[in-house]
């Protein structure tokens, strides 16, 4: 069954949808079945509230959507004498803008410089400037697995007649190929690409290229564009398809215990 495109929604609404996303599958693969059950099925899990702003999320919104709606610059008058988020003025300001990501001047400047680096990069700016669909949700019911699979590409464009997925990543370890490959392995970006390609294909969209646009979180905010090798995607295919099969079986049997003997 093909559910195809779903209405545009917030990131929070997307992650609350039923079904299996790349991030959910990564929990099963990287953390194990008990953690998957706890986070997504037990009803007991409460996500920890971050006491810091998510730099990647704000860069993402500004670079892709050209929007600073989530951001509020903290005036000096809202901080104490030492420039800290303390005191009555800060409490009042924070309560007034509780739905915003509140940034100090230095954080705000870093955000703008990071996005400016993306806009100054010839290939990244051309790709992101191409008309396309931003953050559209796609879903497909895999009847054989008995699972609803979904994805939410950052941007889907048509380039020279072919469908291209763009995915923007912020990196703390660098954006050169020898640096970014560590992020691919550590965060499972290869599985993300395979999963997105699979869901989109099942929704009738044949993706010709998948391009990661990587930008450094720190000066000089380097930018590089990368495509993954066939070897990476072959590895991802094995990991993802085995993950789907395991998840489908565990859902049928309601069995969330590990299947190893804990040999180390």
C-alpha positions as semicolon CSV with decimal commas, in nm:
position;residue;x (nm);y (nm);z (nm)
1;X;0,000;0,000;0,000
2;X;0,138;0,337;-0,102
3;X;0,053;0,633;0,122
4;X;0,291;0,855;-0,074
5;X;0,308;1,222;0,019
6;X;0,167;1,340;0,349
7;X;0,085;1,701;0,445
8;X;0,377;1,919;0,550
9;X;0,430;1,894;0,925
10;X;0,672;1,994;1,196
11;X;0,969;1,776;1,289
12;X;0,798;1,695;1,620
13;X;0,480;1,582;1,443
14;X;0,681;1,373;1,198
15;X;0,872;1,190;1,472
16;X;0,544;1,124;1,654
17;X;0,394;0,942;1,354
18;X;0,343;0,566;1,374
19;X;0,564;0,351;1,157
20;X;0,937;0,308;1,116
21;X;1,178;0,587;1,025
22;X;1,552;0,573;0,978
23;X;1,609;0,709;1,328
24;X;1,383;0,446;1,483
25;X;1,554;0,165;1,293
26;X;1,892;0,303;1,403
27;X;1,780;0,268;1,764
28;X;1,717;-0,103;1,705
29;X;2,045;-0,154;1,521
30;X;2,271;0,059;1,741
31;X;2,106;0,035;2,085
32;X;1,923;-0,296;2,070
33;X;1,566;-0,426;2,095
34;X;1,508;-0,341;2,462
35;X;1,593;0,025;2,399
36;X;1,364;0,026;2,092
37;X;1,076;-0,112;2,298
38;X;1,140;0,136;2,579
39;X;1,155;0,442;2,355
40;X;0,876;0,367;2,110
41;X;0,641;0,106;2,256
42;X;0,650;0,110;2,636
43;X;0,482;0,447;2,686
44;X;0,734;0,513;2,962
45;X;0,998;0,707;2,770
46;X;1,027;1,082;2,818
47;X;1,285;1,259;2,604
48;X;1,537;1,460;2,801
49;X;1,489;1,832;2,767
50;X;1,795;1,997;2,617
51;X;1,946;2,283;2,813
52;X;2,137;2,397;2,507
53;X;2,030;2,503;2,162
54;X;2,060;2,262;1,870
55;X;2,295;2,440;1,631
56;X;2,226;2,190;1,352
57;X;1,850;2,238;1,373
58;X;1,874;2,616;1,345
59;X;2,126;2,601;1,057
60;X;1,894;2,354;0,888
61;X;1,590;2,581;0,915
62;X;1,774;2,889;0,798
63;X;1,963;2,725;0,509
64;X;1,669;2,520;0,378
65;X;1,370;2,735;0,466
66;X;1,533;3,078;0,490
67;X;1,355;3,112;0,822
68;X;1,463;3,255;1,156
69;X;1,117;3,209;1,306
70;X;1,250;2,971;1,570
71;X;1,528;3,207;1,678
72;X;1,520;3,495;1,924
73;X;1,829;3,707;1,987
74;X;1,880;3,762;2,359
75;X;1,930;4,133;2,435
76;X;2,206;4,228;2,677
77;X;1,939;4,367;2,911
78;X;1,801;4,015;2,965
79;X;2,135;3,884;3,095
80;X;2,296;3,949;3,431
81;X;2,607;4,164;3,483
82;X;2,832;3,869;3,394
83;X;2,642;3,797;3,073
84;X;2,478;3,483;3,210
85;X;2,120;3,360;3,174
86;X;2,029;3,439;3,533
87;X;1,820;3,685;3,727
88;X;1,473;3,830;3,705
89;X;1,517;3,990;3,363
90;X;1,632;3,661;3,213
91;X;1,346;3,467;3,371
92;X;1,090;3,709;3,231
93;X;1,249;3,705;2,884
94;X;1,270;3,324;2,881
95;X;0,907;3,286;2,985
96;X;0,795;3,529;2,713
97;X;0,984;3,341;2,440
98;X;0,954;2,985;2,570
99;X;0,875;2,848;2,222
100;X;1,185;3,007;2,069
101;X;1,550;2,905;2,048
102;X;1,712;3,190;2,241
103;X;2,064;3,278;2,134
104;X;2,330;3,507;2,273
105;X;2,496;3,747;2,033
106;X;2,801;3,524;1,975
107;X;2,582;3,220;1,906
108;X;2,366;3,420;1,667
109;X;2,671;3,549;1,478
110;X;2,811;3,194;1,449
111;X;2,479;3,077;1,304
112;X;2,476;3,350;1,038
113;X;2,841;3,287;0,945
114;X;2,777;2,916;0,910
115;X;2,479;2,972;0,680
116;X;2,673;3,235;0,485
117;X;2,944;2,975;0,415
118;X;2,680;2,748;0,266
119;X;2,547;3,029;0,051
120;X;2,898;3,118;-0,069
121;X;2,981;2,760;-0,170
122;X;2,920;2,730;-0,548
123;X;2,775;2,378;-0,556
124;X;2,589;2,385;-0,223
125;X;2,423;2,719;-0,298
126;X;2,323;2,607;-0,648
127;X;2,170;2,284;-0,520
128;X;1,984;2,441;-0,229
129;X;1,872;2,727;-0,451
130;X;1,709;2,488;-0,698
131;X;1,332;2,477;-0,672
132;X;1,211;2,164;-0,498
133;X;1,011;2,006;-0,217
134;X;1,136;2,076;0,134
135;X;1,076;1,841;0,429
136;X;0,789;1,650;0,271
137;X;0,686;1,330;0,449
138;X;0,659;1,009;0,247
139;X;0,511;0,684;0,379
140;X;0,470;0,335;0,239
141;X;0,306;0,027;0,390
142;X;0,523;-0,276;0,321
143;X;0,264;-0,555;0,322
144;X;0,527;-0,828;0,326
145;X;0,693;-0,690;0,639
146;X;0,373;-0,561;0,794
147;X;0,547;-0,230;0,866
148;X;0,479;0,129;0,765
149;X;0,805;0,283;0,647
150;X;0,856;0,658;0,626
151;X;1,110;0,928;0,549
152;X;1,135;1,306;0,538
153;X;1,405;1,426;0,297
154;X;1,551;1,769;0,361
155;X;1,495;1,865;-0,001
156;X;1,395;1,679;-0,316
157;X;1,485;1,849;-0,644
158;X;1,487;1,764;-1,013
159;X;1,829;1,814;-1,171
160;X;1,878;1,748;-1,543
161;X;1,556;1,550;-1,544
162;X;1,653;1,328;-1,249
163;X;1,533;1,317;-0,889
164;X;1,799;1,425;-0,639
165;X;1,780;1,417;-0,259
166;X;1,972;1,683;-0,065
167;X;2,060;1,625;0,299
168;X;2,222;1,900;0,505
169;X;2,456;1,792;0,785
170;X;2,646;1,998;1,039
171;X;2,975;1,844;1,146
172;X;3,203;1,884;1,447
173;X;3,477;1,664;1,298
174;X;3,529;1,837;0,963
175;X;3,379;1,819;0,617
176;X;3,664;1,682;0,404
177;X;3,604;1,327;0,275
178;X;3,853;1,171;0,520
179;X;3,676;1,352;0,806
180;X;3,314;1,323;0,699
181;X;3,343;0,948;0,642
182;X;3,375;0,911;1,020
183;X;3,040;1,081;1,065
184;X;2,889;0,851;0,803
185;X;3,004;0,546;0,997
186;X;2,931;0,685;1,344
187;X;2,582;0,819;1,270
188;X;2,470;0,571;1,007
189;X;2,428;0,819;0,724
190;X;2,466;0,532;0,474
191;X;2,163;0,361;0,628
192;X;1,973;0,688;0,613
193;X;2,040;0,718;0,240
194;X;1,939;0,358;0,170
195;X;1,620;0,389;0,375
196;X;1,519;0,713;0,204
197;X;1,586;0,567;-0,139
198;X;1,381;0,259;-0,054
199;X;1,079;0,449;0,080
200;X;1,083;0,698;-0,206
201;X;1,112;0,418;-0,463
202;X;0,812;0,246;-0,307
203;X;0,627;0,578;-0,335
204;X;0,708;0,593;-0,708
205;X;1,011;0,824;-0,690
206;X;1,332;0,683;-0,834
207;X;1,622;0,875;-0,678
208;X;1,916;0,916;-0,914
209;X;2,149;1,093;-0,669
210;X;2,172;1,153;-0,296
211;X;2,396;1,443;-0,195
212;X;2,510;1,522;0,158
213;X;2,591;1,890;0,207
214;X;2,826;1,904;0,507
215;X;2,907;2,226;0,691
216;X;3,144;2,266;0,983
217;X;3,003;2,389;1,314
218;X;3,316;2,588;1,393
219;X;3,525;2,847;1,205
220;X;3,609;2,855;0,923
221;X;3,272;2,679;0,862
222;X;3,396;2,471;0,571
223;X;3,142;2,328;0,327
224;X;3,174;2,016;0,112
225;X;2,929;1,807;-0,090
226;X;2,953;1,429;-0,082
227;X;2,797;1,122;-0,241
228;X;2,846;0,778;-0,089
229;X;3,013;0,490;-0,270
230;X;2,825;0,179;-0,390
231;X;3,015;-0,017;-0,125
232;X;2,865;0,196;0,150
233;X;2,515;0,150;0,009
234;X;2,561;-0,226;-0,025
235;X;2,656;-0,241;0,342
236;X;2,355;-0,024;0,425
237;X;2,122;-0,252;0,228
238;X;2,229;-0,552;0,434
239;X;2,200;-0,366;0,764
240;X;1,865;-0,201;0,688
241;X;1,691;-0,502;0,535
242;X;1,807;-0,728;0,818
243;X;1,689;-0,461;1,061
244;X;1,345;-0,446;0,903
245;X;1,313;-0,826;0,913
246;X;1,417;-0,839;1,277
247;X;1,179;-0,559;1,372
248;X;0,887;-0,719;1,188
249;X;0,951;-1,050;1,366
250;X;0,982;-0,887;1,708
251;X;0,663;-0,689;1,653
252;X;0,474;-1,009;1,565
253;X;0,611;-1,203;1,861
254;X;0,632;-0,909;2,107
255;X;0,981;-1,030;2,193
256;X;1,230;-0,758;2,287
257;X;1,501;-0,961;2,454
258;X;1,849;-0,988;2,296
259;X;1,930;-1,306;2,109
260;X;2,298;-1,331;2,193
261;X;2,464;-1,507;2,484
262;X;2,645;-1,188;2,585
263;X;2,986;-1,325;2,496
264;X;3,237;-1,040;2,486
